[in-house]
Tab-separated table of C-alpha atoms in Angstrom:
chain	number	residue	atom	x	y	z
A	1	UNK	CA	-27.523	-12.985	53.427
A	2	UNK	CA	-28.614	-10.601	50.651
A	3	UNK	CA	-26.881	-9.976	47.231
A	4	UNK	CA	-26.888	-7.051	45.296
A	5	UNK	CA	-25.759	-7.518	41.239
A	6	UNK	CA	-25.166	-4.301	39.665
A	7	UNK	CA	-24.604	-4.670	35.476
A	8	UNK	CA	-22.752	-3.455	33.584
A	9	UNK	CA	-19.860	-2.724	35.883
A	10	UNK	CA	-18.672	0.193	33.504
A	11	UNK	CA	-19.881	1.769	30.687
A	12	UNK	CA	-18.903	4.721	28.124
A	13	UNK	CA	-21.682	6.750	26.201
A	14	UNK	CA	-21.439	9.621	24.288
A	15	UNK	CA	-24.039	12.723	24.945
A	16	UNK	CA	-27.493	12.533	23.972
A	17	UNK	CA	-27.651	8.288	23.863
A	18	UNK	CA	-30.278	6.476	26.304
A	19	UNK	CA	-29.331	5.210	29.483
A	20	UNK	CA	-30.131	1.614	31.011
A	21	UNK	CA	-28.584	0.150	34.568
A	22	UNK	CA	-29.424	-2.680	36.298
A	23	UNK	CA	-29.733	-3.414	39.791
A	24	UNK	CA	-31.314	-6.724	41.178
A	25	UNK	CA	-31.089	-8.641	44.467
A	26	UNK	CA	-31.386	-11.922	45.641
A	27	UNK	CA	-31.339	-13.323	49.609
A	28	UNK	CA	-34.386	-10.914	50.664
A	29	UNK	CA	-37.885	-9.859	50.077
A	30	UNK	CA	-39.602	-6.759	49.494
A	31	UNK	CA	-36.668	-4.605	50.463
A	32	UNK	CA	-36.316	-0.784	50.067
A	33	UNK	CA	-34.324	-0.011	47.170
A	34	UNK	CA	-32.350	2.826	46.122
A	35	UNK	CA	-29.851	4.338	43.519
A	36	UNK	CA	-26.806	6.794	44.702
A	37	UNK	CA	-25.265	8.812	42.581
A	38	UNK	CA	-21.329	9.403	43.271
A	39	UNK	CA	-19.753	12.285	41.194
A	40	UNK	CA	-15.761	12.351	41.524
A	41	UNK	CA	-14.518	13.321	44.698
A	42	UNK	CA	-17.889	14.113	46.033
A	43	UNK	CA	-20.177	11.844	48.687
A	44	UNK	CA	-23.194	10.192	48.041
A	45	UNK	CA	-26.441	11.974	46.627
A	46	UNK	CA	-29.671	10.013	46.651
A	47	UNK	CA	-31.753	9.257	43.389
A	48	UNK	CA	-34.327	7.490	43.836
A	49	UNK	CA	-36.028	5.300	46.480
A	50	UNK	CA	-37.964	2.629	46.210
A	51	UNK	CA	-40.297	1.107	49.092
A	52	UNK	CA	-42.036	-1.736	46.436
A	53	UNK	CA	-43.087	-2.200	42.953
A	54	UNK	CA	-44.013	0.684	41.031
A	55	UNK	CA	-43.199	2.615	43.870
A	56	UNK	CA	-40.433	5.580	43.307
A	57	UNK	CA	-39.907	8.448	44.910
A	58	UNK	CA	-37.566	10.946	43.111
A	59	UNK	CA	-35.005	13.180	45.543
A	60	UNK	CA	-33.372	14.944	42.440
A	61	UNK	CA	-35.130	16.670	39.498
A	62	UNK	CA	-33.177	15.483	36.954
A	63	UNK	CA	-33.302	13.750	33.655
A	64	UNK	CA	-32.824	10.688	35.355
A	65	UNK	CA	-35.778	8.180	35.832
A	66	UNK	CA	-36.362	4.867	37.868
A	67	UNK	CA	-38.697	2.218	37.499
A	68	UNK	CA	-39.281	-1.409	39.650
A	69	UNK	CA	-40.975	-3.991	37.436
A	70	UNK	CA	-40.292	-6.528	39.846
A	71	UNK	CA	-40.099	-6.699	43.367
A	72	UNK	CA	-35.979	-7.456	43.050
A	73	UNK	CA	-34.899	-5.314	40.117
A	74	UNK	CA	-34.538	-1.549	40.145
A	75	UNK	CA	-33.717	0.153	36.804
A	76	UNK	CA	-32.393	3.581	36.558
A	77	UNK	CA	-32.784	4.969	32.547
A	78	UNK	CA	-32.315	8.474	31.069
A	79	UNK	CA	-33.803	8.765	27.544
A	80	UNK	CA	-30.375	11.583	26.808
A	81	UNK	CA	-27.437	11.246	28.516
A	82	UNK	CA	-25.632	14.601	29.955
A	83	UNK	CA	-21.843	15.073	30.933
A	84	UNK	CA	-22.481	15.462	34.038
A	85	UNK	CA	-24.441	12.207	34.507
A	86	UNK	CA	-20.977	10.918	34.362
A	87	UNK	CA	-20.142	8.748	38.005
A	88	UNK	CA	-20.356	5.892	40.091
A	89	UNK	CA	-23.810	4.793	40.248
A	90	UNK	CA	-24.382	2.567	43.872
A	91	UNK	CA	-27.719	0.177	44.288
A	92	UNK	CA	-28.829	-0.013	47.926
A	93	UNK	CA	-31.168	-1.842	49.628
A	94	UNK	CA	-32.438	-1.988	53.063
A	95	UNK	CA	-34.715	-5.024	54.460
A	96	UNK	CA	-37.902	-4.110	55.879
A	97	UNK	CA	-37.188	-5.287	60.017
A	98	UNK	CA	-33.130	-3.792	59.373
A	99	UNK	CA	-31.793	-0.230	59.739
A	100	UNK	CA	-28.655	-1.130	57.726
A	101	UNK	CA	-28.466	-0.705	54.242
A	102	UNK	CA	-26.092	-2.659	51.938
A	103	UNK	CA	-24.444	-1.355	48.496
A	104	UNK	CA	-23.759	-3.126	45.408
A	105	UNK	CA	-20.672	-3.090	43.314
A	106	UNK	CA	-21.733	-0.186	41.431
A	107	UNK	CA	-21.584	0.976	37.294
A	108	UNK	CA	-19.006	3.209	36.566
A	109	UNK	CA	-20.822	5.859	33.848
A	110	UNK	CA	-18.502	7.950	31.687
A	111	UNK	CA	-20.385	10.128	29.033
A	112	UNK	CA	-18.180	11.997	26.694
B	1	UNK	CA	-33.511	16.651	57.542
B	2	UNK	CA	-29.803	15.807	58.936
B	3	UNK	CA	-26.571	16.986	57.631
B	4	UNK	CA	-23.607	14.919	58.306
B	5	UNK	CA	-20.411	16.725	58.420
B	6	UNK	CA	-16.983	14.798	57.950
B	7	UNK	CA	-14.136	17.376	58.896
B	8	UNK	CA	-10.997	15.898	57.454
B	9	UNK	CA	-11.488	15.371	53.472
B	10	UNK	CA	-7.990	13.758	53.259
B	11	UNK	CA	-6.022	11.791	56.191
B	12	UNK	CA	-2.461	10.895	55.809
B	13	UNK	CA	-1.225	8.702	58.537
B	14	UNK	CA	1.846	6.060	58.294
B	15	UNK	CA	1.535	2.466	58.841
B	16	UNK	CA	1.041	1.606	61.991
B	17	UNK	CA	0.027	4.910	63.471
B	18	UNK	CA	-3.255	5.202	64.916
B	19	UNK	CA	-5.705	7.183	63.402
B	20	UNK	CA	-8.966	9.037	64.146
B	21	UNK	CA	-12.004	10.490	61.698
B	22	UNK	CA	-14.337	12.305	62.710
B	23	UNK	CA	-17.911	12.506	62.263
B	24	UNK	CA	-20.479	15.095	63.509
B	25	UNK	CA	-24.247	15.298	62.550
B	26	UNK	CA	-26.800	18.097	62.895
B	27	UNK	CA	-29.817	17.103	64.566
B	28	UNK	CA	-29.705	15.704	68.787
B	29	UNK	CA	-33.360	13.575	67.981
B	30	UNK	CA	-32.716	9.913	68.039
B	31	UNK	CA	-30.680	8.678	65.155
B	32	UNK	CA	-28.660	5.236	64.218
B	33	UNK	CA	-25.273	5.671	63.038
B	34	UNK	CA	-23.007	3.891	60.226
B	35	UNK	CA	-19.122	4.095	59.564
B	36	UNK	CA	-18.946	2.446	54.956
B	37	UNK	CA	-15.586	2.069	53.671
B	38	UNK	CA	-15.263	2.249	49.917
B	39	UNK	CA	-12.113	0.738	47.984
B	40	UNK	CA	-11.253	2.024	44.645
B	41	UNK	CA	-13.891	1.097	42.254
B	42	UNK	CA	-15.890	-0.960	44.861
B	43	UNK	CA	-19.482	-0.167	46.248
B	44	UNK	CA	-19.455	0.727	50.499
B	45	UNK	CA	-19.374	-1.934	52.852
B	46	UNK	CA	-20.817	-1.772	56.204
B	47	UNK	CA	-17.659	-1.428	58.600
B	48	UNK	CA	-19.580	-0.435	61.571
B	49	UNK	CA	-23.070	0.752	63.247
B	50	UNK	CA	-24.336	2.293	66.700
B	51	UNK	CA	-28.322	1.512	67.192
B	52	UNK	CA	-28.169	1.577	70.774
B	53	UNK	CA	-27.049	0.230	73.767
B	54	UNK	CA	-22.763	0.950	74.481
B	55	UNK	CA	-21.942	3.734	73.017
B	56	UNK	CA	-18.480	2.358	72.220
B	57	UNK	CA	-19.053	0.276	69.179
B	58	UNK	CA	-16.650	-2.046	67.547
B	59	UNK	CA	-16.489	-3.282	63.652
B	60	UNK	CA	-14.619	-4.975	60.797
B	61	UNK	CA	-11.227	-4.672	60.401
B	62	UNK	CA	-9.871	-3.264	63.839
B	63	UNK	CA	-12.130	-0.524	63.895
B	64	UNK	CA	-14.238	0.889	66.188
B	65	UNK	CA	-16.205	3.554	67.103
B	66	UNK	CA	-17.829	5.959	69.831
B	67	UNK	CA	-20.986	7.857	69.778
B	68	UNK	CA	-21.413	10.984	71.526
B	69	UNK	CA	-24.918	12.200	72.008
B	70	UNK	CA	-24.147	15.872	73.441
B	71	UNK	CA	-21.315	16.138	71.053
B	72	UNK	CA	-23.702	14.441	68.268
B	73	UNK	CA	-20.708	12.604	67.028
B	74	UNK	CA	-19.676	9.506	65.892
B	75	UNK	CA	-15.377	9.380	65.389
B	76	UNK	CA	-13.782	6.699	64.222
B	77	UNK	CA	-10.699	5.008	65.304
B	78	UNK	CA	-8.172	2.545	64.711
B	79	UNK	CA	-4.798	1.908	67.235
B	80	UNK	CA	-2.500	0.499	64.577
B	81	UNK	CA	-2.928	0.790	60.262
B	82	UNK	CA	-2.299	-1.198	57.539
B	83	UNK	CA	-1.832	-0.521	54.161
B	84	UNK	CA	-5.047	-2.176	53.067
B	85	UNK	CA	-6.581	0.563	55.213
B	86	UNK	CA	-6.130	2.855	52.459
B	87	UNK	CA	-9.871	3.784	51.179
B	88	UNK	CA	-13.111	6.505	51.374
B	89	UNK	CA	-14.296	6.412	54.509
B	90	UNK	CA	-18.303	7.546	54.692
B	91	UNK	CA	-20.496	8.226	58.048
B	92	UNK	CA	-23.983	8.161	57.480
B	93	UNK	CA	-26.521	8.834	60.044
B	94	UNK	CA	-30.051	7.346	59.280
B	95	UNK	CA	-33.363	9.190	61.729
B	96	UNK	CA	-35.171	6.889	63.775
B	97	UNK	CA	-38.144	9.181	63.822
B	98	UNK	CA	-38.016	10.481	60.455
B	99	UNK	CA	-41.698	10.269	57.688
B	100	UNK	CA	-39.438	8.832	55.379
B	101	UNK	CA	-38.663	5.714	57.122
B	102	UNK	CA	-35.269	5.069	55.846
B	103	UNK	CA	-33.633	7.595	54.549
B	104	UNK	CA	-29.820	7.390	54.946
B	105	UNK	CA	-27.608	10.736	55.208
B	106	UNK	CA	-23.920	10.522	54.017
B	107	UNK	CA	-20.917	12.837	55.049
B	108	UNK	CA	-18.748	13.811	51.917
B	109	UNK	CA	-16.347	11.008	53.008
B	110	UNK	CA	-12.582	10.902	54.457
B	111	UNK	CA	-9.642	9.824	52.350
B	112	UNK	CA	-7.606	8.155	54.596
B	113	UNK	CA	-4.210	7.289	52.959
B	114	UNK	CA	-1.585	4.842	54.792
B	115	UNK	CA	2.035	5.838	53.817
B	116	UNK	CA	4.577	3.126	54.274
């Protein structure tokens, strides 16, 4: 079965600074990958989507970006961080014959 | 695009109560169906899906499920609770037909709170 490693598992950064998560998978190939956003209290809003390398599709304008350098890791940056990019960030993926998809652990972002 | 409504944003129920969330979603075109349950701090785990087939559905934990195409719902339900029952409870419906392939929908999820 698949694994999904999310990294780091919390994180605190003050306004303005860069951004750099982590997602990668092992147990599968060429899945669909995506990043969730989940602001306090509030469901699940979709990032980004990813259906292979190089490939994203952006749902949000935002100044959040995502990038795939390999076919198992999915990075989501932001060059200046924003108070309200403060949440639980959740790394999906879905295999290509499936209809499920499974979450990760997720980062905890805090930005004071 | 499909909107997934979740009714109840906060369920109290007491140990060993049964308990029922609800679930309704917009569109009647074909569709699979997911019940995630989140613990505190934890990414969503899969606690139960419809595809096809019975449209009584059983999961993880005790749970199951029944999908209701004329109703387009998908409640949840457990006979008896436990405290470790006590999470965010997300449906998600995901369009069979849709361009996009994949895309997932979420509800705004269900706090469902198990009082001793």
């Amino acid at each position: 079965s698949q694994t999904i490693h999310q990294w780091p598992a919390t994180l605190v950064q003050p306004v303005g600074s860069p951004l750099s998560l982590e997602c990668t998978v092992e147990g599968t190939s060429n899945p669909n990958l995506y990043w969730y956003r989940q602001a306090a209290g509030r469901g699940l809003q979709l990032l980004f989507y990813s259906v292979g390398i190089g490939q994203i599709s952006s749902e949000v304008p935002q100044n959040l970006s995502a990038s795939r350098p390999q076919d198992r890791q999915f990075i989501l940056s932001s060059k200046k961080l924003l108070l309200s990019d403060s949440g639980f960030y959740l790394c999906a993926l879905q295999k290509r014959d499936e209809e499920t998809q499974y979450f990760g652990p997720g980062t905890r972002l805090l930005v004071l | 695009a499909q909107s997934v409504t979740q009714l109840d944003s906060q369920v109290p129920v007491f140990e060993e109560a049964p308990v029922e969330l609800r679930c309704n979603y917009s569109s009647s075109v074909s569709v699979y169906l997911f019940w995630y349950v989140q613990y505190p701090n934890q990414g969503l785990q899969l606690l139960l899906k419809y595809l096809s087939g019975s449209t009584l559905v059983k999961g993880i934990n005790g749970f199951e499920a029944e999908f209701n195409k004329s109703q387009t719902s998908f409640d949840l339900r457990k006979p008896s609770v436990h405290i470790s029952d006590t999470a965010e409870y997300f449906c998600a419906v995901s369009d069979v037909s849709s361009n996009y392939g994949n895309q997932f929908y979420f509800g705004t999820g269900t706090s469902l709170t198990v009082i001793p």
